[in-house]
GROMACS .gro file of C-alpha atoms in nm:
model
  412
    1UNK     CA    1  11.675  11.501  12.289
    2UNK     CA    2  11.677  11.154  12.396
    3UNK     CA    3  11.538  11.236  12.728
    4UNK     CA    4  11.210  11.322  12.579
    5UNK     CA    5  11.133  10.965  12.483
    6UNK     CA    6  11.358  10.772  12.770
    7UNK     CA    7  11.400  10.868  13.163
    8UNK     CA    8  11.632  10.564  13.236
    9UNK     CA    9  11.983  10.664  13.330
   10UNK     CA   10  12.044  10.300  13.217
   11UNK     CA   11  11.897  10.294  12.917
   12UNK     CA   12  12.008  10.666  12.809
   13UNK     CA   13  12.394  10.549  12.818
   14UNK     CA   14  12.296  10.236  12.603
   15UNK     CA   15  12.183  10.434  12.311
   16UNK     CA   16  12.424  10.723  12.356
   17UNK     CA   17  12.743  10.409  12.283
   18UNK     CA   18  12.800  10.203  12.040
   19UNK     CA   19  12.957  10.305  11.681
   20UNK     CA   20  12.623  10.593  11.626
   21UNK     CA   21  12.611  10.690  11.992
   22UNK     CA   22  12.719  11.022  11.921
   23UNK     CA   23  12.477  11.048  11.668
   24UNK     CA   24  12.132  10.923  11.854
   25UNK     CA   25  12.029  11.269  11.991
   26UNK     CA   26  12.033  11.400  11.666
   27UNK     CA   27  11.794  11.110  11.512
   28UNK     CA   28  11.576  11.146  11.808
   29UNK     CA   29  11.538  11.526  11.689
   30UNK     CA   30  11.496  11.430  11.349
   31UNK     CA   31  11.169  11.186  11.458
   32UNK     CA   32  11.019  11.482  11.713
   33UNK     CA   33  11.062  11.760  11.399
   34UNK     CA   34  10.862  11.474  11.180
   35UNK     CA   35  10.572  11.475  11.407
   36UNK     CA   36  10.624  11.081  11.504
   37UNK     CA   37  10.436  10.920  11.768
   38UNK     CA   38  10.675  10.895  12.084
   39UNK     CA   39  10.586  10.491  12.071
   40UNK     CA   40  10.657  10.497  11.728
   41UNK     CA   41  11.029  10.688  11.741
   42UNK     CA   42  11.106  10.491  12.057
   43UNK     CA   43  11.098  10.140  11.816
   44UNK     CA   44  11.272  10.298  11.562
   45UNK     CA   45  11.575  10.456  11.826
   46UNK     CA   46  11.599  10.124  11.977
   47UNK     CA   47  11.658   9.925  11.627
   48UNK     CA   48  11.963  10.162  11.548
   49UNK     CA   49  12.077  10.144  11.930
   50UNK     CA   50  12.033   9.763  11.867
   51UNK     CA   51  12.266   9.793  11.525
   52UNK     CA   52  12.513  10.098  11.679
   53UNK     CA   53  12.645   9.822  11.979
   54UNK     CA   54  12.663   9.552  11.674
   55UNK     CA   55  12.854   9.770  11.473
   56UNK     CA   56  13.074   9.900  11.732
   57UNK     CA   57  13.210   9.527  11.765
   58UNK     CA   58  13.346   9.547  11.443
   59UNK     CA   59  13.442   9.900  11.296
   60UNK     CA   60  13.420  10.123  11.596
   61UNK     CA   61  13.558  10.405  11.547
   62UNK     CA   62  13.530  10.362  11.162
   63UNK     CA   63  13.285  10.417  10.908
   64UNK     CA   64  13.022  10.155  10.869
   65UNK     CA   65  13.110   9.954  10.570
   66UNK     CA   66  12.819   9.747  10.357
   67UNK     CA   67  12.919   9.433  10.488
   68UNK     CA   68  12.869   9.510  10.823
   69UNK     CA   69  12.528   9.676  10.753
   70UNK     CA   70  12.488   9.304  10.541
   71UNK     CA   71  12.596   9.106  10.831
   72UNK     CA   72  12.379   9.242  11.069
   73UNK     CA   73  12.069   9.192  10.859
   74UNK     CA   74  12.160   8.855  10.792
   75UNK     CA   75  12.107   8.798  11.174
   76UNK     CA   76  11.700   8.744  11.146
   77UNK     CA   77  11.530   8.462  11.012
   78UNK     CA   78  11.215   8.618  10.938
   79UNK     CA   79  11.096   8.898  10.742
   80UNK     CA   80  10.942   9.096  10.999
   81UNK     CA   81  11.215   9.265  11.194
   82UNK     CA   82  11.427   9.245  10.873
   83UNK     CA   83  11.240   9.496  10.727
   84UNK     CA   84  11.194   9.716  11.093
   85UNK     CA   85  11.592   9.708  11.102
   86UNK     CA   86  11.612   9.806  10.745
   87UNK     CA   87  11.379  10.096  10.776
   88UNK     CA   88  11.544  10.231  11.086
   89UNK     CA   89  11.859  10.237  10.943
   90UNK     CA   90  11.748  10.424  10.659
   91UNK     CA   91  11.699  10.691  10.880
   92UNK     CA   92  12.065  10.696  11.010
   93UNK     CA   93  12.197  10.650  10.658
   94UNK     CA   94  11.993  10.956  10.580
   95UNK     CA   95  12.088  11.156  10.921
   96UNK     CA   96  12.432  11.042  10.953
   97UNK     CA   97  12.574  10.963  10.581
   98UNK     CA   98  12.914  11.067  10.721
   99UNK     CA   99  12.920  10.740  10.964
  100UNK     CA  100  12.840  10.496  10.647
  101UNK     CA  101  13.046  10.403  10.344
  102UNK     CA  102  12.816  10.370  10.038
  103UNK     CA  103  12.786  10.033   9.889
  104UNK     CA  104  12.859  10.022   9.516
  105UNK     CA  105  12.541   9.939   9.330
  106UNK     CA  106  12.527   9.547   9.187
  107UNK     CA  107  12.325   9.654   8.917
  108UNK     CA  108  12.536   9.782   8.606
  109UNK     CA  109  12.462  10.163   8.505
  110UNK     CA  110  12.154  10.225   8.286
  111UNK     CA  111  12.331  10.298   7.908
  112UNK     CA  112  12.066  10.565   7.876
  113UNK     CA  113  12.069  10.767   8.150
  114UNK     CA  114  12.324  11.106   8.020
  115UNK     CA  115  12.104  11.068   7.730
  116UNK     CA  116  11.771  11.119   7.965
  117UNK     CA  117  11.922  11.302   8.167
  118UNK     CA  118  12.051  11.559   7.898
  119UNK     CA  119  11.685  11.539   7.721
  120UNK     CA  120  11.577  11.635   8.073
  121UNK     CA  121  11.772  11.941   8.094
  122UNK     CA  122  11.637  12.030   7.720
  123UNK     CA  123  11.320  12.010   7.881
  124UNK     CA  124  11.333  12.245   8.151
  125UNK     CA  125  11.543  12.512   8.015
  126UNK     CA  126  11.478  12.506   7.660
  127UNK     CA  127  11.107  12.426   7.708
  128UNK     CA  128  11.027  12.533   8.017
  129UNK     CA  129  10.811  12.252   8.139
  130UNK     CA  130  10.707  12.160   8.501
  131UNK     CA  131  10.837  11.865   8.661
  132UNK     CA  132  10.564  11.693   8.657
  133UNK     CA  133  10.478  11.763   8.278
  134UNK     CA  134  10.851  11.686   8.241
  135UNK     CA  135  10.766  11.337   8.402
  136UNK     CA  136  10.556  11.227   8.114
  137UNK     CA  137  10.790  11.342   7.847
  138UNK     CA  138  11.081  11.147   7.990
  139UNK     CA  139  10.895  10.851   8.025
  140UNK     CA  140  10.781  10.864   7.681
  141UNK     CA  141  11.175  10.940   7.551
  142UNK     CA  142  11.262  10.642   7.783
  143UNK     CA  143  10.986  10.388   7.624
  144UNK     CA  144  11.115  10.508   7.257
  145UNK     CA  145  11.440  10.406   7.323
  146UNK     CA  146  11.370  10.044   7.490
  147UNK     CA  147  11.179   9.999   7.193
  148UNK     CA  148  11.461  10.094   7.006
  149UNK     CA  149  11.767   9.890   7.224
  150UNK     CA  150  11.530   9.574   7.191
  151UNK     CA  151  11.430   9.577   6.812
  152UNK     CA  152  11.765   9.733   6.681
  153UNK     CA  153  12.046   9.666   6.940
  154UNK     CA  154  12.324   9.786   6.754
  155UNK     CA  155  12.137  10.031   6.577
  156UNK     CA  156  12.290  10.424   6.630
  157UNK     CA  157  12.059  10.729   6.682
  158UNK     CA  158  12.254  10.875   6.407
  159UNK     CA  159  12.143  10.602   6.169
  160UNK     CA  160  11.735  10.650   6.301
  161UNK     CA  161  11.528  10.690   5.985
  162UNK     CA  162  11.190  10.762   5.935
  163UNK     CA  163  11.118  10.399   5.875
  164UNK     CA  164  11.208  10.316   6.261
  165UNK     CA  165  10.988  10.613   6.327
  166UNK     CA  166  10.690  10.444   6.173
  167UNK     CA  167  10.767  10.124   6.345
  168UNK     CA  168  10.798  10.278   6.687
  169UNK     CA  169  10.513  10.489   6.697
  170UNK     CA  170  10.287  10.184   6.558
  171UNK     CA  171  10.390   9.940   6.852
  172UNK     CA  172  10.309  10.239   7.138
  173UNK     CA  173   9.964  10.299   6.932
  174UNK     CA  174   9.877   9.934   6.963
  175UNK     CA  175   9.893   9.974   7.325
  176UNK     CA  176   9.716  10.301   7.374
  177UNK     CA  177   9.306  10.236   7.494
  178UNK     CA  178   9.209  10.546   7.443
  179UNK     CA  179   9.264  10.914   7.200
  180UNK     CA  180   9.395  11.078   7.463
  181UNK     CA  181   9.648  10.862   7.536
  182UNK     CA  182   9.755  10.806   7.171
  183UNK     CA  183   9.757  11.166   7.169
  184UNK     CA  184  10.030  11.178   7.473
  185UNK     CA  185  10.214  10.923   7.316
  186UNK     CA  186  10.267  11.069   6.998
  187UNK     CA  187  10.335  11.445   7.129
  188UNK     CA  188  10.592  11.247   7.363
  189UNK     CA  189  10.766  11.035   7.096
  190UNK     CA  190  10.771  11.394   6.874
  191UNK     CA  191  10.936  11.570   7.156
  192UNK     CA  192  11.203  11.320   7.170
  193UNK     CA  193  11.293  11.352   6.824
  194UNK     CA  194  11.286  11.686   6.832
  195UNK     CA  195  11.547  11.701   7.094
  196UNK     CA  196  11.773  11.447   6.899
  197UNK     CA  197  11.784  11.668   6.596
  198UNK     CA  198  11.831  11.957   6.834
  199UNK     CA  199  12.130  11.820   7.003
  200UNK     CA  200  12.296  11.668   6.724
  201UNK     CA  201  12.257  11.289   6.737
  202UNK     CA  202  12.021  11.255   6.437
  203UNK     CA  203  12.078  11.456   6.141
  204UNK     CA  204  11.685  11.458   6.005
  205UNK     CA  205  11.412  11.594   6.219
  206UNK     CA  206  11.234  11.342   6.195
  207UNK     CA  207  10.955  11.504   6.438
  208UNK     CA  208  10.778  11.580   6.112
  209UNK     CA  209  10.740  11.204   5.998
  210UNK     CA  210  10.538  11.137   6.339
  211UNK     CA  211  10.185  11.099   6.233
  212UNK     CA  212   9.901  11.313   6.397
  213UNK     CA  213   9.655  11.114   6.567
  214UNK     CA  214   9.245  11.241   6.627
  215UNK     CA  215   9.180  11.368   6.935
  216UNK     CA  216   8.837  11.570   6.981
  217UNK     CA  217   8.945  11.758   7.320
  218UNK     CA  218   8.564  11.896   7.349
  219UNK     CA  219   8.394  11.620   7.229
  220UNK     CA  220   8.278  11.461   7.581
  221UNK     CA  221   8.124  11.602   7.860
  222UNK     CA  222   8.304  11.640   8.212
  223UNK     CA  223   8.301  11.439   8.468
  224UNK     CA  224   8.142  11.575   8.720
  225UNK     CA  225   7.899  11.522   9.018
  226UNK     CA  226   7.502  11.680   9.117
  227UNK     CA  227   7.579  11.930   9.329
  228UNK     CA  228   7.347  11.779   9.559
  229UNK     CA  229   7.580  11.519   9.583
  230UNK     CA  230   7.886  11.709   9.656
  231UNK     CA  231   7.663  11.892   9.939
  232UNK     CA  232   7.586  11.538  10.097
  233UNK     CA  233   7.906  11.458  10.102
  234UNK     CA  234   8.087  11.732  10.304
  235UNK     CA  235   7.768  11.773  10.534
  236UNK     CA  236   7.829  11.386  10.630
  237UNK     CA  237   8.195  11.446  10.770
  238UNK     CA  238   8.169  11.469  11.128
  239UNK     CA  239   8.409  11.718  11.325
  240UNK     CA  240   8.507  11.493  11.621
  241UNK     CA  241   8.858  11.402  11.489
  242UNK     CA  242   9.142  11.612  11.355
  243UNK     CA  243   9.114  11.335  10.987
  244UNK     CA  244   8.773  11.531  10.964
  245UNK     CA  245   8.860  11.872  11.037
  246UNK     CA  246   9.098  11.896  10.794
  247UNK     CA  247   8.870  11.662  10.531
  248UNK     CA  248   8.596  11.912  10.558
  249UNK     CA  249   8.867  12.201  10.489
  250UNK     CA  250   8.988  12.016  10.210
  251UNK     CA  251   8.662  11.912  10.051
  252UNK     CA  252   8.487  12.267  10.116
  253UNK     CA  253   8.837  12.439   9.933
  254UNK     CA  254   8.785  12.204   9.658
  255UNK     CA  255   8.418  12.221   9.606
  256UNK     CA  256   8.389  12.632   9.602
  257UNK     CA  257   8.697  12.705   9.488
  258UNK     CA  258   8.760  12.458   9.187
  259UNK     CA  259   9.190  12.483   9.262
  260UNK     CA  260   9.316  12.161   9.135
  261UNK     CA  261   9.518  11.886   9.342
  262UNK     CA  262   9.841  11.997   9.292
  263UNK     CA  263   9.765  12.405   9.358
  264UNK     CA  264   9.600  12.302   9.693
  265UNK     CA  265   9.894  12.086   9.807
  266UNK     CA  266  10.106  12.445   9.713
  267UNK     CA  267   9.869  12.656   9.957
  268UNK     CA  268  10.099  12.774  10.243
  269UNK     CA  269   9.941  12.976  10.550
  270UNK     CA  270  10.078  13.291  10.438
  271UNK     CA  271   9.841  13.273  10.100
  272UNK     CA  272   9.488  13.293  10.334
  273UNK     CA  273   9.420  13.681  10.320
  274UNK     CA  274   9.104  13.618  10.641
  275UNK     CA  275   9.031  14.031  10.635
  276UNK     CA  276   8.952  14.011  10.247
  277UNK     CA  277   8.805  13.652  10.215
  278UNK     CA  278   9.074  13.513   9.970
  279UNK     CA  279   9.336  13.252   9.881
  280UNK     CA  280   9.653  13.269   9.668
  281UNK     CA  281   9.692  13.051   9.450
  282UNK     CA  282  10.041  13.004   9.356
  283UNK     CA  283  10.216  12.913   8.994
  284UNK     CA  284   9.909  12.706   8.859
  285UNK     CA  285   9.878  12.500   8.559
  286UNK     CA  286   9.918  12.800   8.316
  287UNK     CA  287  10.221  12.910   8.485
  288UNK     CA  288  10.069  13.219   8.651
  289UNK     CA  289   9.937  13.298   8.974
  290UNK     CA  290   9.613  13.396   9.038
  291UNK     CA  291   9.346  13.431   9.369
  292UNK     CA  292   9.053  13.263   9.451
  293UNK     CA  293   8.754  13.404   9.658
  294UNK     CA  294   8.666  13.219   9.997
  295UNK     CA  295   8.338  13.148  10.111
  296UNK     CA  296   8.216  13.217  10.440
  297UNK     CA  297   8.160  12.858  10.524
  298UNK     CA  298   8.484  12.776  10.392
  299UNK     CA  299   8.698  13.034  10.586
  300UNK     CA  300   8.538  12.906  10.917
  301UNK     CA  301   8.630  12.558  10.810
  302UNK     CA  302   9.004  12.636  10.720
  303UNK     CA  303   9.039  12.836  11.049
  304UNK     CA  304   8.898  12.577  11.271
  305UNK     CA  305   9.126  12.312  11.102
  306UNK     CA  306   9.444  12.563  11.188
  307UNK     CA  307   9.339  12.670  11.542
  308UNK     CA  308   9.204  12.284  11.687
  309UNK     CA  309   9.325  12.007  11.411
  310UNK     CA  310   9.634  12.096  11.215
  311UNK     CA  311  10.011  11.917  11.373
  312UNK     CA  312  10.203  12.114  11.515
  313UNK     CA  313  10.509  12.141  11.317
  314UNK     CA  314  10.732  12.392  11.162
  315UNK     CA  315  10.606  12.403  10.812
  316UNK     CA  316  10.483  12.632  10.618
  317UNK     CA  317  10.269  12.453  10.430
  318UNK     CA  318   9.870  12.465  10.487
  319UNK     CA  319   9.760  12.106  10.440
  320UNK     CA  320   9.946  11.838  10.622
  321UNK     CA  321   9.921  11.473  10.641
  322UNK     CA  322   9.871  11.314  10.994
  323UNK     CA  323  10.084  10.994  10.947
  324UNK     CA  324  10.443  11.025  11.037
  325UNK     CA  325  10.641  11.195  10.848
  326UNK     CA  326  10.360  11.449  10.908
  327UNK     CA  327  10.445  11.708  10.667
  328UNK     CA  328  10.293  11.844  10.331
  329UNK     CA  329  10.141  11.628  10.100
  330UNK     CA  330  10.423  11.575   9.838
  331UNK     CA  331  10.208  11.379   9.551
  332UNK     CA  332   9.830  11.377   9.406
  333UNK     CA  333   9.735  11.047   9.549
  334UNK     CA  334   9.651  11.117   9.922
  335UNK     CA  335   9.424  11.386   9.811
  336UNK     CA  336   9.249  11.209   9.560
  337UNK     CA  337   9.197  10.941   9.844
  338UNK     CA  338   9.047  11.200  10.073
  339UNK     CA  339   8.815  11.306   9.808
  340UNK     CA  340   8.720  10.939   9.762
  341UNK     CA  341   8.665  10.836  10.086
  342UNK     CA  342   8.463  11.130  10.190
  343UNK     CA  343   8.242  11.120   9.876
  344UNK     CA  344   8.156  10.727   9.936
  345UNK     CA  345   8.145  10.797  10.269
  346UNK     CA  346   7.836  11.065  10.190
  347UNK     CA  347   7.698  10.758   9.945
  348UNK     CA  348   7.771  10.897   9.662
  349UNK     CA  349   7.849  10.650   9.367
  350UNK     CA  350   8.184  10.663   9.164
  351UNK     CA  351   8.329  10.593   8.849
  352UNK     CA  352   8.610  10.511   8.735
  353UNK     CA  353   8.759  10.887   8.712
  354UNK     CA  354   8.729  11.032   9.083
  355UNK     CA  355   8.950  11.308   9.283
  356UNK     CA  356   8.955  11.658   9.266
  357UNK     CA  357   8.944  11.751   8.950
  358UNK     CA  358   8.585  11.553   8.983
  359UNK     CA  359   8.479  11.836   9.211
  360UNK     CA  360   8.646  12.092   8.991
  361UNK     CA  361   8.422  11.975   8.709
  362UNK     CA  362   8.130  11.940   8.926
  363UNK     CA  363   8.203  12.347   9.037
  364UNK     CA  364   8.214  12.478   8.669
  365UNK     CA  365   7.884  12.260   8.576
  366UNK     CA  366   7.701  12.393   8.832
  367UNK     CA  367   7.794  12.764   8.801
  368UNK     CA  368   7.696  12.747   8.423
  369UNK     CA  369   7.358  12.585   8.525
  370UNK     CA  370   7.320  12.895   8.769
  371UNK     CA  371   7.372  13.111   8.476
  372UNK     CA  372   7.709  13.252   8.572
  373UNK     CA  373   7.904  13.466   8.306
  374UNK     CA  374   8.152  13.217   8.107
  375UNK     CA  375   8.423  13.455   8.183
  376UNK     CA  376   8.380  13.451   8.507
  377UNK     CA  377   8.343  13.085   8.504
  378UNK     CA  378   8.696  13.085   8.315
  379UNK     CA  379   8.832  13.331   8.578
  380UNK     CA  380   8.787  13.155   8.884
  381UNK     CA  381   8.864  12.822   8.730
  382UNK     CA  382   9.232  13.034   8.604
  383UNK     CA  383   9.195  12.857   8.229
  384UNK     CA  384   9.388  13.097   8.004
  385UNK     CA  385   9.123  13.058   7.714
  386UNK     CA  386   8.746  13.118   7.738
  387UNK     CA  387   8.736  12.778   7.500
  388UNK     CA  388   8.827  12.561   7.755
  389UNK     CA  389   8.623  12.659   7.986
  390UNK     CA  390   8.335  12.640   7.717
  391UNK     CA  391   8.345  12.253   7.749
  392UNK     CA  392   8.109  12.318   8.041
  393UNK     CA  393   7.852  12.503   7.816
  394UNK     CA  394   7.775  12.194   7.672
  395UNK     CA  395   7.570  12.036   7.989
  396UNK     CA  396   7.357  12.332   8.016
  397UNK     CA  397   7.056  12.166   7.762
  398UNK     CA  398   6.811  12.388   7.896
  399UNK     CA  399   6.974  12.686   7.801
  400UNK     CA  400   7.093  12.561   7.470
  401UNK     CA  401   6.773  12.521   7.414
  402UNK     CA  402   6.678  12.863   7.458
  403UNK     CA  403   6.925  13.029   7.210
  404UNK     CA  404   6.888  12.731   6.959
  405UNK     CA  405   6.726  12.840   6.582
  406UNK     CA  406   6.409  12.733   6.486
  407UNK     CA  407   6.368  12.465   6.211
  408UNK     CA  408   6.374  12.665   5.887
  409UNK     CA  409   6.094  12.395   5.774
  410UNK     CA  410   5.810  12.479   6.028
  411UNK     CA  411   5.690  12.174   6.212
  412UNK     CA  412   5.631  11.895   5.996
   0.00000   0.00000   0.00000
């Protein structure tokens, strides 16, 4: 595989010795299979080559040892091509684990970690939640019991009473901005407790002693764009570069479709039915699958990002980043930047809140305005209950209006 990026008989048996020479073809593989540029995985070979022929000097045939990895490193005064060595041989670490011995962490063991890692488990089989609902409850167990390690060191969880309860759940409120958030923190902190009394290290279940805190869930509107707006937007991405085919895909998908971030980053090629116009939607927020109907326009811009734009890579996956590693979008972020981008590149102005579920709300509003059935506002959206999808009722004035009950008074 190295001959794809080097034609040098020279400079072929360079990389192939040293203490990782029998390992380089398979690295080069491993940077071709990510979709790196060949400038790009040539640097990156030549670092480890660099590090194989200094490691050979002093544990060849051996596994690398830490000290070695620590003595090469210290070799550069500046930051620069400390950090390019250090991030090519993560690579081979990764690749080749077998040719490294593992350095034993300086950092002592985190006392809570069985504990977390035990409410974890709790989580996902007792509850059942996602892992990224499971995320938030961890880090709210976690917070709870750094409160607890600083303001009570030697206290047990066995000897928790309500008072600490009371005390914990005061300090997280006092830094909570907003109801929803107090909301989270609470439901977190109750969790917790609940899984202590479960599992046997407190006695009380002292879930009950949490206090509720007011949250209005349907008390503000959405927010959400003019769908004039959203149509700006998308028309203003050009389709000279593969960025804005696959933008356009994404933003059209979005826009008519109202999926949310994490469901679209799911879509795999397999889920695009092109005979009856629909998409799959697979394991969604509500834990059930469900499909979504496809637009004309929207078809024709997911097929032109597959035939002329999308990397070609074996994935299965329908939406793939263009940096390397190109592969699937693993987290929320880069598509709430592409959403961002595009929509201030179309001049629309944000707020604060802006990514997809912005054009999720901005869908809903504008079917309601059209006068579409709340049901079938609920269905394509995939919300369980009709009430949540009743939120978007409330920016229809006109047709409140309409239904609205006289004054019983008259006109005064």
């Amino acid at each position: 595989m190295l001959e794809f990026y080097f034609s040098y008989r020279g400079v072929l048996k360079r990389l192939r010795s040293g203490a990782l020479g029998g390992e380089m073809d398979r690295i080069a593989k491993h940077f071709f299979t990510l979709g790196y540029k060949p400038a790009s995985a040539k640097i990156y070979l030549s670092r480890i080559a660099r590090f194989s022929q200094f490691a050979a000097t002093r544990c060849d045939p051996m596994p690398i040892p830490q000290d070695v990895i620590d003595s090469y490193l210290c070799r550069f005064t500046t930051d620069t091509p400390r950090i390019g060595a250090v991030s090519a041989l993560g690579h081979a670490r990764r690749l080749a684990p077998e040719r490294f011995i593992g350095s034993v962490p300086s950092v002592e063991d985190d006392p809570d970690a069985p504990l977390l890692a035990s409410f974890s488990d709790y989580l996902s089989r007792v509850r059942g939640l996602e892992p990224k609902t499971r995320e938030g409850v961890l880090l709210g167990g976690r917070r709870f019991l750094d409160w607890l390690r600083h303001h009570h060191p030697d206290q047990e969880l066995q000897a928790f009473t309500a008072e600490h309860v009371f005390a914990a759940v005061e300090h997280r409120l006092s830094l909570s901005a907003t109801s929803a958030t107090r909301t989270a923190e609470t439901s977190h902190i109750r969790t917790f407790l609940r899984f202590l009394y479960w599992a046997g290290h407190n006695d009380q279940d002292l879930a009950r002693v949490v206090p509720g805190t007011p949250h209005w869930r349907l008390a503000h509107l959405p927010p959400r764009l003019a769908w004039d707006d959203v149509r700006r937007a998308i028309d203003a991405i050009g389709a000279t570069t593969p960025v804005d085919i696959r933008d356009r895909a994404v933003l059209l998908l979005l826009a008519t479709t109202g999926i949310r971030n994490g469901e679209l980053r799911t879509i795999q090629l397999q889920d695009i039915d092109w005979r009856t116009g629909e998409v799959f939607v697979r394991r969604t927020k509500g834990k059930r699958d469900r499909v979504a109907p496809l637009l004309e326009e929207t078809g024709a811009a997911l097929a032109d990002y597959i035939l002329r734009a999308r990397p070609k890579v074996d994935s299965p996956y329908l939406f793939l980043s263009f940096t390397p590693p190109v592969g699937p979008f693993k987290y929320a972020s880069p598509v709430s930047r592409i959403v961002r981008k595009r929509l201030r590149h179309g001049g629309v102005e944000l707020g604060r809140v802006a990514g997809a579920h912005l054009l999720r709300h901005s869908l809903a509003t504008q079917l309601v305005r059209q006068r579409t059935p709340i049901n079938e506002v609920a269905d394509l959206l995939g919300h369980r209950s009709i009430n949540t999808t009743a939120l978007y009722v409330k920016v229809a004035v006109s047709q409140l209006a309409e239904v609205a009950l006289p004054f019983p008074g008259g006109v005064a």
